[in-house]
Coordinates of C-alpha atoms in Angstrom, one line a residue:
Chain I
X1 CA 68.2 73.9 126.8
X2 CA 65.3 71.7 127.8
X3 CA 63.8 73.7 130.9
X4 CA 61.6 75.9 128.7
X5 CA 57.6 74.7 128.5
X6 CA 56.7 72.3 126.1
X7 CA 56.2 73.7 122.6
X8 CA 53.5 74.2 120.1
X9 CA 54.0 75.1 116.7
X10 CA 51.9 78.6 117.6
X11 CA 54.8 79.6 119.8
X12 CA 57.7 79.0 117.1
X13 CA 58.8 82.0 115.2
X14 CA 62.3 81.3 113.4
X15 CA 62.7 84.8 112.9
X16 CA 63.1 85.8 116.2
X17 CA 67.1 85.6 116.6
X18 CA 66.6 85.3 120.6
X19 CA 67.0 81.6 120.9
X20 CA 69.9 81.4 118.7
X21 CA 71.7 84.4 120.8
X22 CA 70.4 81.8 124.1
X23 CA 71.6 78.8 122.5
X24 CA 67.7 77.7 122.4
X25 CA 67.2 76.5 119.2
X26 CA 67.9 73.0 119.3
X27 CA 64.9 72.7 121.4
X28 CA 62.7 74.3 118.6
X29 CA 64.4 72.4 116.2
X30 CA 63.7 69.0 117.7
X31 CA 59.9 69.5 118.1
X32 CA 59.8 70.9 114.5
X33 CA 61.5 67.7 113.2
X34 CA 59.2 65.3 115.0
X35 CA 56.1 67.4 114.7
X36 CA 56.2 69.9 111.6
X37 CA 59.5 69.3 109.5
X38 CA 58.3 71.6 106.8
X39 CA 57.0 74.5 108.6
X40 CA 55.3 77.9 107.4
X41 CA 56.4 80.9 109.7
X42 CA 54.8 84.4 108.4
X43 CA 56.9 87.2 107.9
X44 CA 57.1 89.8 111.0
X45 CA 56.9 93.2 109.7
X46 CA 57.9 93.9 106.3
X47 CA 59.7 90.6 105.5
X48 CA 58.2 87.6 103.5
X49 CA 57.2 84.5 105.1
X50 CA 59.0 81.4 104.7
X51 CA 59.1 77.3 105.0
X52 CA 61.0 76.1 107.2
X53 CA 62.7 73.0 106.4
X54 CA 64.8 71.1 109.5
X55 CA 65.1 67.1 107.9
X56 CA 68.2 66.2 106.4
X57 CA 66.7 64.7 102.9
X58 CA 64.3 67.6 102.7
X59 CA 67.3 70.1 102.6
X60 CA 69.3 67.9 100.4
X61 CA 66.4 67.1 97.7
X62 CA 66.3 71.3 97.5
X63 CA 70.0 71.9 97.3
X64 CA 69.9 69.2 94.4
X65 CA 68.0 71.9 92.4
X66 CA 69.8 75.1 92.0
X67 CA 67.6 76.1 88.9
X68 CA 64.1 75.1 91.0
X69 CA 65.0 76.8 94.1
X70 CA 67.1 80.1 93.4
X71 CA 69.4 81.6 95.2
X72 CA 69.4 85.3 93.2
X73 CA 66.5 86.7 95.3
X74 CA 68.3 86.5 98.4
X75 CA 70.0 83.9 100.2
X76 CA 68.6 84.7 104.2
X77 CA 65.2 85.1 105.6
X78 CA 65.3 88.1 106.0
X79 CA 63.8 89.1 102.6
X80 CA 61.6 92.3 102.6
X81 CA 57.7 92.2 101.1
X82 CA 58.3 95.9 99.8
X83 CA 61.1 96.9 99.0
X84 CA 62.5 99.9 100.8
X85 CA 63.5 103.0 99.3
X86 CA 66.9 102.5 98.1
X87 CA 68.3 105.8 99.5
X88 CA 71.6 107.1 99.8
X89 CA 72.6 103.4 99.9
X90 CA 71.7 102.1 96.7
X91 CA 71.2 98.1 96.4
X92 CA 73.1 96.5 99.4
X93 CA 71.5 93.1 99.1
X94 CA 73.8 91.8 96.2
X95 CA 71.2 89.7 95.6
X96 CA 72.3 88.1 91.7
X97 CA 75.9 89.7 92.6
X98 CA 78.0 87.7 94.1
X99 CA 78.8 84.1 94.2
X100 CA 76.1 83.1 96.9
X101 CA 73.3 84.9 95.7
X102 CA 73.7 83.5 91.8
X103 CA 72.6 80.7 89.7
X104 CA 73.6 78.5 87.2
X105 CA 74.9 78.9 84.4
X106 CA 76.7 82.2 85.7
X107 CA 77.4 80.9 88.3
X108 CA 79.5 77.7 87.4
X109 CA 81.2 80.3 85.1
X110 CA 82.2 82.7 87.7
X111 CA 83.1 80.0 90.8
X112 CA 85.4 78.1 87.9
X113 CA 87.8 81.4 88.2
X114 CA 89.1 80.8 91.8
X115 CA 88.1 77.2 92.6
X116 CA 91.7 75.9 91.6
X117 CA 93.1 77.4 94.7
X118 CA 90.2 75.8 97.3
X119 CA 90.8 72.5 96.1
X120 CA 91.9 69.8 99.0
X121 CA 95.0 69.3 96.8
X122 CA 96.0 73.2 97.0
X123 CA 94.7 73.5 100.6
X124 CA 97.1 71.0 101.8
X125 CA 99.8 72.8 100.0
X126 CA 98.9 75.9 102.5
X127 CA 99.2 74.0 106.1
X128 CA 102.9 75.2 106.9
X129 CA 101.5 78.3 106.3
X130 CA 98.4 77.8 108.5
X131 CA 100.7 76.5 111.1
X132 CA 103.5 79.2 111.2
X133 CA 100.4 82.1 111.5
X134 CA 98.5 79.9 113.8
X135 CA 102.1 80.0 116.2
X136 CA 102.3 83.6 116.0
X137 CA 98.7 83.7 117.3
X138 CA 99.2 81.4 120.3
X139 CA 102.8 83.6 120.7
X140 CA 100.2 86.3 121.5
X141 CA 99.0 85.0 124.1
X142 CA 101.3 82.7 126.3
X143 CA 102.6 85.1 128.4
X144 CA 99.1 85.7 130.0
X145 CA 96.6 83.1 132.0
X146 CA 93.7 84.5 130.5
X147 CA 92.3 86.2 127.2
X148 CA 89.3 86.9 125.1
X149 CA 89.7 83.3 123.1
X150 CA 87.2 85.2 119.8
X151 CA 89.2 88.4 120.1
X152 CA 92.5 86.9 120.2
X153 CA 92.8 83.8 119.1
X154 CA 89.5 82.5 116.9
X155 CA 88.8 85.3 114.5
X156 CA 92.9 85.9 113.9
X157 CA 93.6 82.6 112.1
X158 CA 91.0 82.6 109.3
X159 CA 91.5 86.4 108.9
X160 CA 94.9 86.0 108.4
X161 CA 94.8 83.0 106.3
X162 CA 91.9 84.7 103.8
X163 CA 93.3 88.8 103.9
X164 CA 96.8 86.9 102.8
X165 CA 95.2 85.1 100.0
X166 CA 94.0 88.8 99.1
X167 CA 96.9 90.4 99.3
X168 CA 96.0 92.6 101.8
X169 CA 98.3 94.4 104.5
X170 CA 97.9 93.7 107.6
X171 CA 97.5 97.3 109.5
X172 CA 93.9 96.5 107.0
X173 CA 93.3 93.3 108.9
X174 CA 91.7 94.9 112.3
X175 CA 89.2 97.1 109.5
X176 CA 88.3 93.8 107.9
X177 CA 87.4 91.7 111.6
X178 CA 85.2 95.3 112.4
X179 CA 83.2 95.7 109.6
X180 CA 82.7 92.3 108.8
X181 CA 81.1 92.5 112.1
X182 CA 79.2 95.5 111.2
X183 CA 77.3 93.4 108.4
X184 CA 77.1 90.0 109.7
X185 CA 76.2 91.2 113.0
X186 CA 74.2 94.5 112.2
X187 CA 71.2 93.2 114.2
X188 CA 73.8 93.0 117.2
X189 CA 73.8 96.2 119.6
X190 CA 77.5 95.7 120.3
X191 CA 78.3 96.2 116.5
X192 CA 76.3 99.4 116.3
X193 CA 78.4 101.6 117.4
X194 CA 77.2 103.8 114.7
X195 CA 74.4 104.7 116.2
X196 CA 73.7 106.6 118.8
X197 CA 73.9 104.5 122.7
X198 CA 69.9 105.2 123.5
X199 CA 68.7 104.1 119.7
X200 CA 70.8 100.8 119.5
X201 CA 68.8 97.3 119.4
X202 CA 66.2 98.7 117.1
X203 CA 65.6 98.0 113.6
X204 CA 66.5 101.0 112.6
X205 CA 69.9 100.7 114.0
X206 CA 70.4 97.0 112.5
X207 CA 70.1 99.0 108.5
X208 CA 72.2 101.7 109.9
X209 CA 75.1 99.3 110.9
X210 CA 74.5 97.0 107.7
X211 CA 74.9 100.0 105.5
X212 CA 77.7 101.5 107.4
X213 CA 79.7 98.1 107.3
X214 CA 79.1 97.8 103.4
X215 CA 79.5 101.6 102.5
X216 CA 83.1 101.0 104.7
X217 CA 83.9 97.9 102.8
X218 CA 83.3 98.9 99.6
X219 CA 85.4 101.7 99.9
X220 CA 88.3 99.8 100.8
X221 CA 88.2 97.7 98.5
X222 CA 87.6 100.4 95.7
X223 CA 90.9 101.4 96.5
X224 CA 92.5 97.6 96.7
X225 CA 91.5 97.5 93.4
X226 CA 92.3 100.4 91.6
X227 CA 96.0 99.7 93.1
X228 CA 95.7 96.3 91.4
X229 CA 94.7 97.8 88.2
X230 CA 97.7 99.6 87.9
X231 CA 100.0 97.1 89.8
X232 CA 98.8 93.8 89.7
X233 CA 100.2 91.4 92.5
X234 CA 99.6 87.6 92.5
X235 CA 96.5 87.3 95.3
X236 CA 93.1 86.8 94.4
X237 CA 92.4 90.4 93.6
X238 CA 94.6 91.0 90.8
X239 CA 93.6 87.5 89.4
X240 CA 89.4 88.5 89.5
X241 CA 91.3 91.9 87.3
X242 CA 92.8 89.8 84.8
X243 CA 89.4 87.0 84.6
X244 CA 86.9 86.4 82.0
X245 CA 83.5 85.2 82.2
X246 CA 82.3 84.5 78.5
X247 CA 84.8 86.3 76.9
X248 CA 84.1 89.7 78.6
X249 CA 86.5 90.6 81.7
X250 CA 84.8 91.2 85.2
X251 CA 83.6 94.9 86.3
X252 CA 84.9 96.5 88.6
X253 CA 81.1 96.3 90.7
X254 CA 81.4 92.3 90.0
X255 CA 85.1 92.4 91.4
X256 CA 84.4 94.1 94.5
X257 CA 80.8 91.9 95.4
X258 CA 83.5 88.9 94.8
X259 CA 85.9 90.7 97.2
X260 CA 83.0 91.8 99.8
X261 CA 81.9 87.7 99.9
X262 CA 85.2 86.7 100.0
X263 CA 86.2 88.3 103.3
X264 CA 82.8 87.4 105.0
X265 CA 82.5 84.2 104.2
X266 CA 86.3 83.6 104.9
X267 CA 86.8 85.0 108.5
X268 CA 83.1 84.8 110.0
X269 CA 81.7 81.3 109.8
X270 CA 86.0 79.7 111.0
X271 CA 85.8 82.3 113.0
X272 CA 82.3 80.3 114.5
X273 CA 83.7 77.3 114.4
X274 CA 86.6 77.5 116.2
X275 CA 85.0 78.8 119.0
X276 CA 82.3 77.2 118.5
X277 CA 84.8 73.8 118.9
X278 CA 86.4 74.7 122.2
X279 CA 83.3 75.2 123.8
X280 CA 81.9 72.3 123.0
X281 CA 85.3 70.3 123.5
X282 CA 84.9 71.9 127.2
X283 CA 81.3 70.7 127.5
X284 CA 82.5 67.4 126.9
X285 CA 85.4 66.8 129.1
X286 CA 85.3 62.8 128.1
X287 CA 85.7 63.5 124.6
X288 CA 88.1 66.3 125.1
X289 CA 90.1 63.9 127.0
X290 CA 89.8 61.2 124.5
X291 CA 91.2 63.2 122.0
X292 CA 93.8 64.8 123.8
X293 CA 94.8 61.5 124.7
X294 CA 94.9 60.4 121.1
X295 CA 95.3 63.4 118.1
X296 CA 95.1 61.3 115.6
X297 CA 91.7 61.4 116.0
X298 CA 91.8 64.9 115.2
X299 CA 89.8 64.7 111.6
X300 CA 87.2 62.9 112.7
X301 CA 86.9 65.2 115.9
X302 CA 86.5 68.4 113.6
X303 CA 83.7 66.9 111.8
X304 CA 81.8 65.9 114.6
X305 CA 82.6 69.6 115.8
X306 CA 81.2 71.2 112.9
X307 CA 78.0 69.1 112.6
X308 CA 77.7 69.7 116.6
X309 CA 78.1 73.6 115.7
X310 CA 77.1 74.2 112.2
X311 CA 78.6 77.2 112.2
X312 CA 75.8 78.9 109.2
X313 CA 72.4 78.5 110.9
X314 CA 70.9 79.0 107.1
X315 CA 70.1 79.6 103.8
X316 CA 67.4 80.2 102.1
X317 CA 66.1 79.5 98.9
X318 CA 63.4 81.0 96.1
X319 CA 60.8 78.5 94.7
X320 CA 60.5 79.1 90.6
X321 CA 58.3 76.5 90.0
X322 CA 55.1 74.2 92.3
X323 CA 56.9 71.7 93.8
X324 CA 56.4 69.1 96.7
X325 CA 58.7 68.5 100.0
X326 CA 57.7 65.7 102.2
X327 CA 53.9 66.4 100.8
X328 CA 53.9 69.7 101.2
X329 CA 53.1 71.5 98.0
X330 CA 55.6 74.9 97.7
X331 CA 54.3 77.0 94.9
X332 CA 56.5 79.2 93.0
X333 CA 57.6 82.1 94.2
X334 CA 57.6 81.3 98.0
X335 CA 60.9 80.8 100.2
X336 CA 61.8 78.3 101.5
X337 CA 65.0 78.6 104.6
X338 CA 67.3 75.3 105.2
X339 CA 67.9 75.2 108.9
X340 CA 71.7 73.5 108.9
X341 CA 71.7 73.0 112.6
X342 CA 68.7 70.8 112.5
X343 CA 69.5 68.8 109.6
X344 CA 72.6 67.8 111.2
X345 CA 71.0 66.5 114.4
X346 CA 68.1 64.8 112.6
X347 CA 67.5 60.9 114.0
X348 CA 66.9 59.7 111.0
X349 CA 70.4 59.9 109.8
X350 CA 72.8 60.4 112.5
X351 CA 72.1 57.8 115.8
X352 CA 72.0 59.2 118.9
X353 CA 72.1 62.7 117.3
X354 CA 72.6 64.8 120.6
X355 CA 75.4 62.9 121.7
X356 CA 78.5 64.7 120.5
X357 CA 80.9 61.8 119.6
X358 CA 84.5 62.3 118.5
X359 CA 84.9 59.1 116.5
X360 CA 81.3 59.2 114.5
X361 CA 81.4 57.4 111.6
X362 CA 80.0 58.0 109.0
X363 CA 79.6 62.0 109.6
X364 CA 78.0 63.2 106.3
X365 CA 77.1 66.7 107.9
X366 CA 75.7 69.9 106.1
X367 CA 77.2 71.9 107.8
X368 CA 79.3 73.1 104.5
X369 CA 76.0 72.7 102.6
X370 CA 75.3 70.2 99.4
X371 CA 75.6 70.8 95.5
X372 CA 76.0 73.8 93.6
X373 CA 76.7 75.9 96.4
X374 CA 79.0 74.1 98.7
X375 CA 80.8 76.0 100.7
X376 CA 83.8 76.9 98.8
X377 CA 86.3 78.0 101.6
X378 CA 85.4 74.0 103.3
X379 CA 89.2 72.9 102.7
X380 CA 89.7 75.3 104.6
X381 CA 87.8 75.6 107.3
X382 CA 88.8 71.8 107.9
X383 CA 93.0 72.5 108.3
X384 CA 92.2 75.6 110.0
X385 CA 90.3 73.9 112.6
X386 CA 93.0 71.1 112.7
X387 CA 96.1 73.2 112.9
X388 CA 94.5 74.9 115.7
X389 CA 93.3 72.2 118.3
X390 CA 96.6 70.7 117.1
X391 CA 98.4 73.8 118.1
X392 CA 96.1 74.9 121.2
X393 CA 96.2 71.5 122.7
X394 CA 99.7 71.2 122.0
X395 CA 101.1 74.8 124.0
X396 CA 98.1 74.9 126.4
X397 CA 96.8 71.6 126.9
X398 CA 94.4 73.1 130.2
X399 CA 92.9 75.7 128.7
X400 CA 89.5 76.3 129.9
X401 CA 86.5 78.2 129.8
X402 CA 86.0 81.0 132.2
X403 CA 83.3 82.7 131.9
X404 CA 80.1 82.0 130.2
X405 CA 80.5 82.5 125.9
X406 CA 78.1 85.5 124.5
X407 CA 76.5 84.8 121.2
X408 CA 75.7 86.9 118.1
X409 CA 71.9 88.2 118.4
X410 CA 71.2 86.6 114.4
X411 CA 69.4 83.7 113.2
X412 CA 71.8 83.5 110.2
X413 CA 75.0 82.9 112.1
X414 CA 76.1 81.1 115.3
X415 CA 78.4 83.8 115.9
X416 CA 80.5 83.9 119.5
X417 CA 81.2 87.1 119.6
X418 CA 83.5 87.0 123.1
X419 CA 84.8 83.7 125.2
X420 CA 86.8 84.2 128.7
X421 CA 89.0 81.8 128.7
X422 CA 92.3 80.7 131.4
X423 CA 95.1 78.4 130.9
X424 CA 98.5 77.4 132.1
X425 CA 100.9 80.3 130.4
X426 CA 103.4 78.3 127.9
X427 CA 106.7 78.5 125.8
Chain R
X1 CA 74.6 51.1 83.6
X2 CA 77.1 54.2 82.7
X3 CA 77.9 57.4 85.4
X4 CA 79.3 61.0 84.9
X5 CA 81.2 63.1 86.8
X6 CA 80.5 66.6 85.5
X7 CA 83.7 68.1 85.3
X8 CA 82.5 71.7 85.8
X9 CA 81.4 71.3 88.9
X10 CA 84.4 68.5 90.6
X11 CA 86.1 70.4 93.0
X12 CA 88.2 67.1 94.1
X13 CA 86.9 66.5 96.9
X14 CA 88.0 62.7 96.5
X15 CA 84.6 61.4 98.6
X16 CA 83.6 59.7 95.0
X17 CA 87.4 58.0 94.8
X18 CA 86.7 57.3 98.6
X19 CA 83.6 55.6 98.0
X20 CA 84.1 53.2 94.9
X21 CA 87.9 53.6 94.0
X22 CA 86.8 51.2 91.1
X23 CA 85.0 53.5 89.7
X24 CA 86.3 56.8 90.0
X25 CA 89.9 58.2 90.1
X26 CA 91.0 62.0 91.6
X27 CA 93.7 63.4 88.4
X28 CA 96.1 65.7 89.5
X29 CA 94.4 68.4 88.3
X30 CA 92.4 67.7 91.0
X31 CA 88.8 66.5 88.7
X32 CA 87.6 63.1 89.2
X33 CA 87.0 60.9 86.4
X34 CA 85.6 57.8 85.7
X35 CA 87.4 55.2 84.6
X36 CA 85.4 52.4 83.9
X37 CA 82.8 52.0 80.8
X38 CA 80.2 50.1 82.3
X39 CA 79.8 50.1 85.7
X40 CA 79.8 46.6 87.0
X41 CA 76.5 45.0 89.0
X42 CA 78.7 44.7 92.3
X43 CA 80.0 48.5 91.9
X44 CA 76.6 50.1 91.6
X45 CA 75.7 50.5 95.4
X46 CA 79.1 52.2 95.9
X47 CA 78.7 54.2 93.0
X48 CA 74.6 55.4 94.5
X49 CA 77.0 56.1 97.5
X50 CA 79.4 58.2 96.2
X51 CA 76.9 60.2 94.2
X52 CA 75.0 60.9 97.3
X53 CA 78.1 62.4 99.1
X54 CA 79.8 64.1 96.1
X55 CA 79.9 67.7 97.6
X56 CA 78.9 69.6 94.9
X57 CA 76.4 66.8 93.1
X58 CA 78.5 66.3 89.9
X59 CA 78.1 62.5 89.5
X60 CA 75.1 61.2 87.8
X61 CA 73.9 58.0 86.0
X62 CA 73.6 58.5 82.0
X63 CA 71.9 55.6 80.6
X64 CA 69.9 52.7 82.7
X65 CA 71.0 50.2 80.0

């Protein structure tokens, strides 16, 4: 992570997702904090350039103002100077759609419908739940020595845990873990299966996938909902049919934008962390040992495990009006991207920042985000990952890495797309 | 000095309660209120605490006086 050549600020281009698929970034990260913590990286291509902002404050003072730095223009980097011609496609950004990509007022309005059921009170009403599907999971595998640990186990917990709070079947569940991958990972050639062998790893083929993963998605859940409409259950879906937003009930388009960020958001990033967890658990073997020794440490452990991974490398943010970050004057109408990752390993607020450390105290990470949009699914993400290392540790206490992990080609998510692991078989 | 906990944005996260249990108290319907008037001189660094951790920024000061 350190071999590579020292670093100048001429080398550094953020947009280039090959560090992040290498594991690199920290490294880029580090020299940015000390050297250039609020950094302008042009645009490659057709897509806007952006500051970069990897300190801690800097990323909280800007989350503090939703209504000064906007989330409706797009919430990634990867925002495009001209827009392309919207094709067959129509608008796939949802940019103003959906939860993420809105601001307040609507906003408040709209994340008021469903935040009753994310609450820690109602989350910790789901962990039998949690527990019985994480069981089947591990059921899945304890015959064996050996199995993909994303494929298997990671990505089926929170897929379960969010397609049953939609009310969906689960012969749907394998579509949903495919095309979410199709649009998170579109820039991935092992998601583009789209495309033709000989054109994947272009541009080109990342739109393709995108588009093919939302056309896909979009479908489905056009049907979801029409069945809801004329037979309303009692999962999310059917309560975004019967909802109001200032008097006026949601659209169908607003229904299924709510439905499309719903299942990304809720199987992608646990999906991360999880993974995410275990390998670093397994980089650590005195840690690992220290908590296996002792569970109850457990909370704390999943903290430090999210700061370690922070599982959404970023956001990004639209500038309405001038405004100053640590002296640097941002004018309105240029982006700024919050590196989460950084900001959670920055000296000036955690010691010893590299040292992953299962009983850190205080651990006020980012990695769910700060303020208006905090992550809403963090409840849980955080009994997820407990059930799970409670569970895993439990049945298969010598599980291990074999095999090196391979990561998601994306500078917006520290995705692990595959990890060998080998354990002890168990009842 | 007076604080607010804006009750449109609580989700219950409970860090505020955490912070200065004084000060703030998690209802069962899962908002935080504030349950003092006037928050007392010896409160005020736990209150400057719990506003910086509240997960969604719903806690401010209202009046300096």
């Amino acid at each position: 992570m350190t071999s590579a050549a020292p670093l100048t600020l001429d080398q550094i281009n953020l947009f280039d997702p090959t560090p992040f698929e290498m594991g690199e970034a920290h490294a880029i990260f580090k020299y940015l904090r000390n050297n250039k913590p609020v950094f302008w990286n042009d645009g490659p291509e057709n897509l806007v350039g952006t500051w970069n902002l990897t300190k801690f404050e800097d990323v909280v003072a800007v989350s503090r103002l939703p209504e000064t730095f906007i989330s409706s223009t797009g919430i990634t980097q990867m925002k495009l100077a001209v827009p392309e011609s919207d094709g067959l496609f129509g608008d796939t950004s949802g940019n103003g759609k959906m939860l993420i990509t809105m601001d307040p007022p609507r906003h408040v309005r709209l994340r008021r419908l469903v935040n009753k059921g994310f609450t820690p009170r109602a989350v910790a009403a789901m962990e039998a739940h949690i527990r019985e599907i994480t069981t089947e999971i591990l059921d899945g595998i304890a015959g064996r020595r050996s199995c993909d640990f994303v494929l298997e186990v990671s990505s089926q917990l929170p897929l379960a845990v969010i397609c049953g709070m939609m009310g969906l079947e689960k012969k749907d569940w394998p579509l949903m873990f495919q095309l979410t991958n199709k649009v998170l990972g579109a820039g991935d050639p092992e998601y583009q299966t789209d495309v033709p062998e000989d054109q994947r790893g272009s541009r080109e083929a990342a739109n393709m996938t995108g588009a093919m993963g939302f056309m896909q998605m979009f479908a489905f859940f056009g049907q979801q909902l029409q069945k809801r409409r004329v037979d309303p259950e009692s999962d999310l879906i059917s309560l975004l049919c019967g909802s109001e937003v200032d008097g006026e009930a949601l659209n169908d388009e607003e229904i299924l934008w709510f439905c499309f960020l719903l299942i990304l958001a809720g199987n992608e990033t646990t999906r991360n962390a999880i993974s995410g967890g275990l390998i670093t658990l397994c980089e650590h073997p005195d840690q690992r040992q220290k908590l296996q020794s002792d569970m109850s440490l457990l909370p704390s452990a999943v903290e430090e495990i999210l700061r370690w991974v922070s599982p959404v490398t970023h956001m990004a943010r639209e500038c309405t009006r001038d405004t100053e970050i640590r002296g640097q004057l941002i004018r309105a109408g240029e982006r700024v991207t919050m590196w989460y990752p950084s900001v959670n390993r920055d000296e000036d607020i955690f010691p010893n920042a590299d040292t992953f450390d299962i009983t850190r105290t205080p651990n006020d990470h980012l990695a769910f985000g700060i303020g208006e949009h905090f992550c809403l699914g963090a409840g849980f993400a955080r009994l997820e990952l407990k059930v799970m290392f409670e569970e895993l540790f439990r049945r298969f206490p010598d599980i291990d890495m074999d095999g090196p992990a391979e990561r998601l080609r994306s500078t917006f998510i520290g995705g692990i797309k595959h990890l060998p692991v080998r354990y002890t078989p168990a009842g | 000095m007076k604080v607010q906990v804006n009750e449109d944005m609580c989700e219950g996260h409970g860090k505020c309660q955490n912070a200065a249990p004084a000060v703030f108290r998690l209802r069962e319907d899962d908002v935080s209120e504030v349950i003092v008037d006037v928050v007392p001189a010896e409160e005020v660094e736990r209150v400057e605490r719990a506003i910086r951790l509240c997960p969604r920024q719903a806690i401010k000061w209202v009046s300096q006086t």
